[in-house]
């Protein structure tokens, strides 16, 4: 007898093949039947001709802390995500010696736009090492499957302590210990190794995140573990420093796939040709047999910031003094003519790797463009912004904001659809529903992809490239991670605010539209309106990956 039978669905199997009508039977968490089935089942769901696809595989999330208090992985699982990869950009919470916990969380709150009070109040520390962290997640029994990357900054922080963000070159003993901890993480089941060289990644008080100051030799030593073990993927927030050529050299040295995450590969009006050039460089690497891919964002990329923590501006040298200044001093610096004159010079003569080029039409306050607010007050936009109080929240929508420029990037074979940043940047936006947005906007509204190809890009393709076995396809023997949806209405709602973070903090979430059910390992976790009441989640901590 089957445990579950989904009858009368239109099956999109995650391979890009044309859909077929039929049934999907599940036993012991795995797909046992695809086609027509007369088998009895403990539970039968009448799909009524709706589309059935594999669960979305989200390669770029930041649920590292949230999973310790929220096993539903809200809101991603409700938005069709059945597998979430954490530890991205080399940021996370394991390993972490107890004396460094607050430092780590404060840095994480800034670099990933999280509520620091919620992190401090909610993070459950019943672990210290990376293997203990994976064991902790298993005890929590999450609703979705979870894979975790070993993290450069987190490991550097654990080994070097307060020196991690100040000392560029570790001692031989420290480097050896970092390498040992990467190997320990890989042996415990890490999906690979993640790092960042991005100059825009700063922590509490403007200090650089630890990996961003590391030398190339340190990074190569740590990625060398992947080569020694011949498993795992390497993913990096590259900035301008780790070029496609650099990433190809790491892929060549290790024999492992390398993934680029940077705004340099995203369309922006200031340099419209740059992103495609980087995609083409990756395509050349692929032609040479070296797997170098790019995380491609299917939504406009948003950044929330304040003048108290203006991390998206720190790569301009006008902010050199601001980075080191206490909060009370920042306001005085902003009011100075010298600071504003220097920032205007930076905008007129931009260097590589910056996020913001001075187009204030792309920055909003409470949903209204800054240029409009400045016009109302008769001010230059730059002056308007730097006259604001330090705690005013601003949102910059800087990249991937022109469909005609973005479409060729999303279609490129060197890309993989990712970059939801789910779990991060919660205060003013929520991009966790990127997969449903892709199906509504890029498939249904624009027709840039067929539905079967759109499903493949969200499921089978990322699972294959990240070497995640048994996920991303509806095929006998694969795990029964499934999403039942209506192609004519699927999408995401507008933003709504909920006050459900630890300590009473608020966040922005989106709800699914046109989703009729989500199953993880054959167990329904969301019915289209609410999470299923379960004593424990069916999600697994993924520890084994294809070579």
Coordinates of C-alpha atoms in Angstrom, one line a residue:
X1 CA 0.0 0.0 0.0
X2 CA 1.2 3.5 -0.9
X3 CA 1.5 6.1 1.8
X4 CA 0.4 8.9 -0.5
X5 CA -1.2 9.0 -4.0
X6 CA -1.6 12.3 -5.8
X7 CA -4.1 11.5 -8.5
X8 CA -4.9 13.3 -11.7
X9 CA -2.1 15.8 -11.9
X10 CA -0.3 17.4 -14.8
X11 CA 3.3 16.3 -14.0
X12 CA 6.3 18.5 -14.6
X13 CA 9.1 16.2 -13.7
X14 CA 12.0 18.8 -13.3
X15 CA 14.0 17.6 -16.4
X16 CA 12.5 20.1 -18.8
X17 CA 10.4 17.4 -20.5
X18 CA 6.9 18.2 -21.6
X19 CA 4.3 17.6 -18.9
X20 CA 2.3 14.4 -18.8
X21 CA -1.0 13.7 -17.1
X22 CA -0.9 11.0 -14.4
X23 CA -0.5 10.0 -10.8
X24 CA 2.4 10.1 -8.4
X25 CA 2.6 7.5 -5.6
X26 CA 4.8 7.8 -2.5
X27 CA 6.0 5.1 -0.1
X28 CA 8.5 5.6 2.8
X29 CA 9.2 9.2 1.7
X30 CA 10.2 8.3 -1.8
X31 CA 8.4 8.3 -5.2
X32 CA 7.3 4.8 -6.0
X33 CA 4.9 5.3 -8.9
X34 CA 4.8 7.9 -11.8
X35 CA 2.1 7.4 -14.3
X36 CA -1.3 5.7 -13.8
X37 CA -1.7 3.9 -10.6
X38 CA -4.5 1.7 -9.2
X39 CA -2.7 1.0 -6.0
X40 CA -4.4 1.6 -2.7
X41 CA -3.0 4.4 -0.6
X42 CA -3.4 5.6 3.0
X43 CA -4.0 9.1 1.7
X44 CA -5.2 10.1 -1.7
X45 CA -5.1 13.7 -3.0
X46 CA -7.2 14.6 -6.0
X47 CA -5.1 17.1 -8.0
X48 CA -7.9 17.9 -10.3
X49 CA -5.6 18.6 -13.2
X50 CA -3.4 21.0 -11.3
X51 CA 0.4 21.1 -12.0
X52 CA 2.7 18.9 -9.8
X53 CA 6.4 19.8 -9.8
X54 CA 9.4 18.9 -7.6
X55 CA 10.0 21.1 -4.6
X56 CA 12.1 24.2 -5.2
X57 CA 15.8 23.9 -4.4
X58 CA 16.9 27.2 -2.9
X59 CA 20.7 27.5 -3.1
X60 CA 21.1 30.8 -1.3
X61 CA 19.5 31.2 2.1
X62 CA 20.5 32.5 5.5
X63 CA 18.4 30.5 7.9
X64 CA 21.5 29.5 9.9
X65 CA 20.2 31.2 13.1
X66 CA 16.5 31.1 12.5
X67 CA 16.4 27.3 12.2
X68 CA 17.4 27.1 15.8
X69 CA 14.0 28.6 16.8
X70 CA 11.8 28.1 13.8
X71 CA 11.6 24.6 12.3
X72 CA 9.1 25.6 9.7
X73 CA 11.8 27.7 7.9
X74 CA 9.1 30.4 7.5
X75 CA 8.2 31.6 4.9
X76 CA 10.2 29.5 2.4
X77 CA 8.5 26.2 2.8
X78 CA 5.0 27.8 2.3
X79 CA 6.5 29.4 -0.8
X80 CA 7.3 26.0 -2.4
X81 CA 10.9 25.5 -1.2
X82 CA 11.6 22.0 0.0
X83 CA 15.4 22.2 0.2
X84 CA 17.4 25.2 1.5
X85 CA 21.1 25.6 1.4
X86 CA 22.6 27.7 4.3
X87 CA 26.0 29.1 5.2
X88 CA 26.1 31.3 2.1
X89 CA 28.8 34.0 1.7
X90 CA 30.7 32.1 4.4
X91 CA 28.5 33.5 7.2
X92 CA 26.7 31.4 9.7
X93 CA 26.8 30.4 13.4
X94 CA 28.9 27.2 13.5
X95 CA 31.6 26.6 14.7
X96 CA 31.5 29.2 17.5
X97 CA 33.2 29.1 20.9
X98 CA 30.8 30.5 23.6
X99 CA 32.8 33.7 24.3
X100 CA 32.4 34.7 20.6
X101 CA 28.7 34.2 20.2
X102 CA 27.6 37.8 20.6
X103 CA 30.3 39.1 18.3
X104 CA 29.3 36.6 15.6
X105 CA 25.6 37.5 15.9
X106 CA 26.2 41.2 15.9
X107 CA 28.3 40.9 12.7
X108 CA 25.6 38.7 11.2
X109 CA 22.9 41.2 12.0
X110 CA 24.6 43.9 10.0
X111 CA 26.0 42.0 7.0
X112 CA 22.7 40.2 6.4
X113 CA 20.3 42.9 7.6
X114 CA 18.9 40.9 10.6
X115 CA 17.2 42.1 13.8
X116 CA 20.1 41.9 16.3
X117 CA 17.8 41.7 19.3
X118 CA 15.9 38.8 17.7
X119 CA 19.2 37.0 17.0
X120 CA 20.4 37.6 20.6
X121 CA 17.1 36.5 22.1
X122 CA 16.3 33.6 19.8
X123 CA 19.4 31.8 18.8
X124 CA 19.6 28.5 20.7
X125 CA 23.2 27.5 21.4
X126 CA 23.1 23.8 22.1
X127 CA 26.1 23.2 19.9
X128 CA 29.6 24.6 19.4
X129 CA 31.2 22.7 16.5
X130 CA 30.0 22.3 13.0
X131 CA 29.1 18.6 13.4
X132 CA 27.2 19.4 16.6
X133 CA 25.3 22.1 14.6
X134 CA 24.1 19.6 12.0
X135 CA 23.1 17.2 14.8
X136 CA 21.2 20.1 16.5
X137 CA 19.2 20.7 13.3
X138 CA 18.3 17.0 13.1
X139 CA 17.0 17.2 16.6
X140 CA 14.9 20.3 15.7
X141 CA 13.3 18.2 12.9
X142 CA 12.7 21.1 10.4
X143 CA 9.8 21.1 7.9
X144 CA 12.2 21.4 4.9
X145 CA 15.4 19.7 3.9
X146 CA 18.5 21.6 4.9
X147 CA 22.1 21.6 3.5
X148 CA 24.8 23.6 5.1
X149 CA 28.0 25.0 3.7
X150 CA 31.2 25.2 5.8
X151 CA 31.8 28.9 6.3
X152 CA 35.1 30.8 5.9
X153 CA 34.2 33.8 8.0
X154 CA 32.7 31.7 10.8
X155 CA 35.6 29.4 10.9
X156 CA 38.1 32.3 10.8
X157 CA 36.2 33.9 13.7
X158 CA 36.3 30.7 15.7
X159 CA 40.0 30.2 15.2
X160 CA 41.3 33.8 15.4
X161 CA 38.8 35.4 17.7
X162 CA 38.8 39.2 17.6
X163 CA 41.8 39.2 15.3
X164 CA 39.7 37.6 12.5
X165 CA 38.4 41.0 11.2
X166 CA 41.7 42.8 11.7
X167 CA 44.6 40.5 10.9
X168 CA 45.1 39.6 7.2
X169 CA 47.5 36.8 7.6
X170 CA 46.9 34.0 10.2
X171 CA 49.8 32.2 11.9
X172 CA 50.7 28.8 10.4
X173 CA 49.0 27.1 13.4
X174 CA 45.8 29.2 12.9
X175 CA 45.7 28.4 9.2
X176 CA 46.3 24.7 10.0
X177 CA 43.4 24.8 12.4
X178 CA 41.1 26.5 9.9
X179 CA 41.9 23.8 7.4
X180 CA 41.2 21.1 10.0
X181 CA 37.8 22.6 10.7
X182 CA 36.9 22.7 7.1
X183 CA 37.8 19.1 6.8
X184 CA 35.8 18.3 9.9
X185 CA 32.8 20.1 8.5
X186 CA 33.1 18.2 5.2
X187 CA 33.4 14.8 7.0
X188 CA 30.3 15.7 9.0
X189 CA 28.2 16.4 5.8
X190 CA 28.8 19.9 4.7
X191 CA 27.6 20.6 1.2
X192 CA 30.8 22.4 0.4
X193 CA 32.7 25.6 1.4
X194 CA 31.6 29.2 1.1
X195 CA 33.5 32.5 1.4
X196 CA 33.4 36.2 0.5
X197 CA 35.9 38.7 -0.8
X198 CA 33.2 41.3 -1.2
X199 CA 34.3 44.8 -0.1
X200 CA 30.6 45.5 0.7
X201 CA 30.5 42.8 3.4
X202 CA 31.0 44.6 6.7
X203 CA 29.9 43.6 10.2
X204 CA 29.1 45.4 13.5
X205 CA 30.5 48.9 13.6
X206 CA 31.7 48.7 10.0
X207 CA 34.4 46.1 10.6
X208 CA 35.2 43.9 7.6
X209 CA 33.8 40.4 7.7
X210 CA 36.7 38.1 8.4
X211 CA 37.1 36.3 5.1
X212 CA 37.1 39.6 3.1
X213 CA 40.6 40.5 4.4
X214 CA 42.1 37.0 3.9
X215 CA 44.8 36.5 1.3
X216 CA 44.3 34.4 -1.8
X217 CA 46.7 31.8 -0.4
X218 CA 44.5 31.3 2.7
X219 CA 41.4 30.7 0.5
X220 CA 43.3 28.3 -1.8
X221 CA 44.5 26.3 1.3
X222 CA 40.9 26.0 2.6
X223 CA 39.3 25.2 -0.8
X224 CA 42.1 22.6 -1.2
X225 CA 40.2 20.4 1.2
X226 CA 37.4 20.0 -1.4
X227 CA 40.0 18.8 -3.8
X228 CA 41.5 16.4 -1.3
X229 CA 38.2 14.9 -0.5
X230 CA 36.9 15.2 -4.1
X231 CA 33.4 16.3 -3.0
X232 CA 31.5 19.5 -2.2
X233 CA 31.0 22.7 -4.1
X234 CA 32.7 26.1 -3.6
X235 CA 30.5 29.2 -3.6
X236 CA 31.8 32.7 -3.1
X237 CA 30.7 36.3 -2.9
X238 CA 33.5 37.3 -5.2
X239 CA 33.5 41.1 -5.5
X240 CA 35.9 42.4 -8.1
X241 CA 38.8 40.4 -6.6
X242 CA 37.8 36.8 -7.3
X243 CA 37.3 37.2 -11.1
X244 CA 35.8 34.4 -13.2
X245 CA 39.4 33.5 -14.1
X246 CA 40.3 33.2 -10.4
X247 CA 37.3 31.1 -9.8
X248 CA 38.2 28.9 -12.8
X249 CA 41.6 28.4 -11.3
X250 CA 40.1 27.2 -8.1
X251 CA 37.8 24.8 -10.0
X252 CA 40.9 23.6 -11.9
X253 CA 42.9 23.1 -8.8
X254 CA 40.2 21.3 -6.8
X255 CA 38.2 19.6 -9.6
X256 CA 35.0 20.9 -7.9
X257 CA 32.3 23.2 -9.2
X258 CA 32.7 26.9 -8.3
X259 CA 29.8 29.3 -8.0
X260 CA 30.1 33.1 -8.3
X261 CA 27.8 35.5 -6.3
X262 CA 28.4 39.2 -7.0
X263 CA 26.5 42.3 -8.1
X264 CA 29.1 42.5 -10.9
X265 CA 27.1 39.7 -12.6
X266 CA 23.8 41.5 -12.3
X267 CA 22.3 43.9 -14.8
X268 CA 22.5 47.6 -14.0
X269 CA 21.9 50.6 -16.1
X270 CA 25.3 52.2 -15.2
X271 CA 27.3 49.3 -16.9
X272 CA 24.8 47.3 -19.0
X273 CA 27.3 45.1 -20.7
X274 CA 29.4 44.0 -17.8
X275 CA 27.2 41.2 -16.5
X276 CA 27.0 39.4 -19.8
X277 CA 30.7 39.6 -20.2
X278 CA 31.2 37.7 -17.0
X279 CA 28.6 35.1 -18.0
X280 CA 30.5 34.6 -21.2
X281 CA 33.8 34.2 -19.3
X282 CA 32.2 31.4 -17.3
X283 CA 30.9 29.8 -20.4
X284 CA 34.4 29.7 -21.7
X285 CA 35.5 28.0 -18.5
X286 CA 32.7 25.4 -18.9
X287 CA 33.9 24.8 -22.5
X288 CA 37.3 24.0 -21.0
X289 CA 35.8 21.4 -18.7
X290 CA 35.8 23.6 -15.5
X291 CA 32.5 24.2 -13.9
X292 CA 32.1 27.8 -13.0
X293 CA 28.6 29.1 -12.6
X294 CA 26.8 32.3 -11.5
X295 CA 24.0 32.6 -9.0
X296 CA 21.4 34.4 -11.1
X297 CA 18.7 36.6 -9.4
X298 CA 15.3 36.6 -11.0
X299 CA 14.0 39.6 -8.9
X300 CA 15.3 43.1 -8.5
X301 CA 18.1 43.0 -5.8
X302 CA 17.2 45.1 -2.8
X303 CA 19.4 46.5 0.0
X304 CA 18.0 47.9 3.2
X305 CA 20.3 50.3 5.1
X306 CA 20.5 53.3 7.4
X307 CA 23.0 56.1 7.7
X308 CA 23.9 54.5 11.0
X309 CA 24.9 51.3 9.2
X310 CA 25.4 52.4 5.5
X311 CA 27.1 49.1 4.5
X312 CA 26.2 49.5 0.8
X313 CA 28.3 52.7 0.7
X314 CA 31.3 51.6 2.6
X315 CA 33.3 50.8 -0.6
X316 CA 33.5 54.5 -1.4
X317 CA 36.6 56.1 0.2
X318 CA 34.4 59.0 1.4
X319 CA 33.3 56.6 4.1
X320 CA 36.7 55.6 5.4
X321 CA 36.4 57.8 8.4
X322 CA 32.7 57.0 8.8
X323 CA 33.4 53.2 9.1
X324 CA 35.5 53.7 12.2
X325 CA 33.4 56.5 13.8
X326 CA 31.1 56.0 16.8
X327 CA 27.4 56.6 16.0
X328 CA 27.4 60.1 17.5
X329 CA 30.3 61.2 15.3
X330 CA 28.8 59.8 12.0
X331 CA 26.1 62.6 11.9
X332 CA 28.7 65.3 12.3
X333 CA 30.8 63.8 9.4
X334 CA 27.7 63.6 7.1
X335 CA 26.9 67.2 7.7
X336 CA 30.4 68.3 6.6
X337 CA 31.0 69.8 3.2
X338 CA 34.2 67.8 2.7
X339 CA 32.4 64.4 3.1
X340 CA 29.7 65.3 0.6
X341 CA 32.1 66.7 -1.9
X342 CA 34.3 63.6 -1.7
X343 CA 31.2 61.3 -2.1
X344 CA 30.2 63.2 -5.2
X345 CA 33.7 62.7 -6.5
X346 CA 33.4 59.0 -5.8
X347 CA 30.1 58.8 -7.8
X348 CA 31.7 60.7 -10.7
X349 CA 34.8 58.4 -10.7
X350 CA 33.5 54.9 -9.6
X351 CA 35.9 52.1 -8.9
X352 CA 35.2 48.4 -9.4
X353 CA 33.2 46.4 -6.9
X354 CA 30.9 49.2 -5.5
X355 CA 27.2 48.7 -5.1
X356 CA 25.8 52.2 -5.5
X357 CA 26.7 54.6 -8.3
X358 CA 24.8 57.6 -7.1
X359 CA 21.5 57.1 -9.0
X360 CA 19.1 58.2 -6.2
X361 CA 16.0 57.3 -8.3
X362 CA 16.8 53.7 -7.2
X363 CA 16.6 54.5 -3.5
X364 CA 13.3 54.7 -1.6
X365 CA 12.1 55.8 1.8
X366 CA 8.8 54.3 2.8
X367 CA 8.3 53.3 -0.9
X368 CA 8.8 56.8 -2.3
X369 CA 11.9 57.5 -4.4
X370 CA 14.4 59.7 -2.7
X371 CA 14.6 62.0 -5.7
X372 CA 10.9 62.8 -5.3
X373 CA 11.3 63.4 -1.6
X374 CA 14.2 65.7 -2.2
X375 CA 12.3 67.6 -4.9
X376 CA 9.5 68.2 -2.4
X377 CA 12.0 69.8 0.0
X378 CA 13.9 71.7 -2.7
X379 CA 17.1 69.8 -2.0
X380 CA 19.7 67.9 -4.0
X381 CA 19.0 64.2 -3.4
X382 CA 22.5 63.6 -1.8
X383 CA 21.9 66.4 0.6
X384 CA 18.4 65.2 1.4
X385 CA 19.7 61.8 2.3
X386 CA 22.6 62.9 4.4
X387 CA 20.4 65.3 6.3
X388 CA 18.3 62.4 7.5
X389 CA 18.5 61.0 11.0
X390 CA 20.8 58.0 11.3
X391 CA 18.0 55.5 12.0
X392 CA 15.8 56.2 9.0
X393 CA 15.5 53.1 6.9
X394 CA 16.2 53.3 3.1
X395 CA 15.8 50.6 0.5
X396 CA 18.0 50.6 -2.6
X397 CA 16.8 48.6 -5.7
X398 CA 20.0 48.7 -7.7
X399 CA 20.4 45.6 -9.8
X400 CA 18.3 43.2 -12.0
X401 CA 15.7 45.9 -12.3
X402 CA 15.2 45.9 -16.1
X403 CA 13.6 42.8 -17.6
X404 CA 15.1 43.3 -21.1
X405 CA 18.6 43.3 -19.6
X406 CA 17.9 40.5 -17.1
X407 CA 16.3 37.9 -19.4
X408 CA 19.5 37.0 -21.3
X409 CA 21.3 36.4 -18.0
X410 CA 18.6 34.2 -16.7
X411 CA 18.6 32.1 -19.9
X412 CA 22.4 31.8 -20.0
X413 CA 23.7 28.2 -19.4
X414 CA 26.4 29.5 -17.0
X415 CA 23.7 30.7 -14.6
X416 CA 21.7 28.9 -11.9
X417 CA 18.5 30.5 -10.5
X418 CA 19.2 31.5 -6.9
X419 CA 19.8 34.4 -4.5
X420 CA 16.6 34.5 -2.5
X421 CA 18.6 35.5 0.6
X422 CA 15.7 34.0 2.6
X423 CA 16.1 34.4 6.3
X424 CA 18.0 37.7 5.8
X425 CA 17.0 41.4 5.3
X426 CA 13.7 40.8 7.0
X427 CA 12.8 44.3 8.1
X428 CA 11.8 45.9 4.8
X429 CA 11.5 43.2 2.2
X430 CA 11.2 39.4 1.6
X431 CA 12.5 37.7 -1.5
X432 CA 11.9 34.1 -0.3
X433 CA 9.2 33.6 -2.9
X434 CA 11.6 34.0 -5.8
X435 CA 10.6 30.6 -7.3
X436 CA 6.9 31.4 -7.4
X437 CA 7.8 34.9 -8.8
X438 CA 9.8 33.2 -11.5
X439 CA 6.8 31.0 -12.5
X440 CA 4.4 34.0 -12.5
X441 CA 6.6 36.7 -14.0
X442 CA 9.1 35.1 -16.2
X443 CA 7.0 32.1 -17.3
X444 CA 3.3 33.2 -17.3
X445 CA 3.5 37.0 -17.8
X446 CA 6.5 37.4 -20.1
X447 CA 6.7 34.0 -21.7
X448 CA 10.5 34.1 -21.5
X449 CA 10.5 30.4 -20.4
X450 CA 8.1 27.5 -21.0
X451 CA 6.6 26.2 -17.8
X452 CA 8.5 22.9 -18.0
X453 CA 11.8 24.8 -18.5
X454 CA 10.9 27.2 -15.7
X455 CA 10.3 24.2 -13.4
X456 CA 13.6 22.7 -14.4
X457 CA 15.5 25.9 -13.6
X458 CA 14.1 25.9 -10.1
X459 CA 14.4 22.2 -9.3
X460 CA 16.4 19.7 -11.3
X461 CA 19.0 22.2 -12.5
X462 CA 20.1 23.6 -9.1
X463 CA 20.1 20.1 -7.6
X464 CA 22.3 18.7 -10.3
X465 CA 24.8 21.6 -10.2
X466 CA 25.1 21.4 -6.4
X467 CA 25.4 17.6 -6.5
X468 CA 22.3 17.1 -4.4
X469 CA 21.2 13.5 -5.0
X470 CA 17.6 12.3 -5.0
X471 CA 16.0 15.8 -5.2
X472 CA 14.7 18.1 -7.9
X473 CA 12.9 15.5 -10.0
X474 CA 9.7 13.5 -10.0
X475 CA 11.1 10.1 -10.8
X476 CA 10.8 6.7 -9.2
X477 CA 13.4 6.5 -6.4
X478 CA 13.7 10.2 -5.9
X479 CA 12.5 11.7 -2.6
X480 CA 8.9 12.9 -2.6
X481 CA 9.4 16.7 -2.4
X482 CA 6.4 18.0 -4.3
X483 CA 4.5 21.2 -5.0
X484 CA 0.9 21.2 -6.3
X485 CA 0.0 24.5 -8.0
X486 CA -2.2 26.3 -10.5
X487 CA -0.1 27.7 -13.4
X488 CA -2.7 30.3 -14.1
X489 CA -2.5 32.0 -10.8
X490 CA 0.7 30.9 -9.1
X491 CA 2.8 33.8 -7.6
X492 CA 3.5 35.7 -4.4
X493 CA 1.4 38.2 -2.5
X494 CA 2.5 41.7 -1.6
X495 CA 4.5 42.3 1.6
X496 CA 2.8 42.1 5.0
X497 CA 4.4 42.7 8.4
X498 CA 4.2 40.1 11.1
X499 CA 5.5 40.5 14.7
X500 CA 6.7 37.0 15.4
X501 CA 10.5 37.3 15.9
X502 CA 12.1 36.4 19.2
X503 CA 11.9 39.4 21.6
X504 CA 8.9 40.7 19.8
X505 CA 10.6 41.9 16.6
X506 CA 8.8 42.4 13.3
X507 CA 9.6 41.1 9.8
X508 CA 8.2 41.3 6.3
X509 CA 6.8 38.2 4.7
X510 CA 5.0 37.2 1.5
X511 CA 2.4 34.5 1.1
X512 CA 2.0 32.0 -1.8
X513 CA -0.7 32.5 -4.4
X514 CA -2.0 29.5 -6.4
X515 CA -0.2 26.9 -4.3
X516 CA -2.4 24.0 -3.2
X517 CA 0.0 21.8 -1.3
X518 CA 3.7 21.3 -0.4
X519 CA 5.1 17.9 0.6
X520 CA 8.6 17.1 2.0
X521 CA 9.7 13.5 1.9
X522 CA 6.1 12.5 1.3
X523 CA 4.6 14.4 4.2
X524 CA 2.4 17.4 3.6
X525 CA 3.9 20.5 5.3
X526 CA 1.6 23.2 3.8
X527 CA -1.9 22.9 2.5
X528 CA -2.0 26.1 0.5
X529 CA -3.2 28.3 3.4
X530 CA -1.4 27.2 6.5
X531 CA 1.4 24.9 7.8
X532 CA 0.4 21.4 8.7
X533 CA 0.2 20.7 12.4
X534 CA 3.0 18.2 12.9
X535 CA 4.8 16.9 16.0
X536 CA 8.0 16.9 14.0
X537 CA 9.0 18.1 10.6
X538 CA 9.8 15.6 7.8
X539 CA 12.8 17.5 6.5
X540 CA 16.3 15.9 6.5
X541 CA 19.7 17.4 7.1
X542 CA 21.4 16.5 3.8
X543 CA 24.9 15.1 4.4
X544 CA 25.6 13.0 1.3
X545 CA 26.3 14.6 -2.0
X546 CA 27.2 13.3 -5.5
X547 CA 30.8 13.6 -6.6

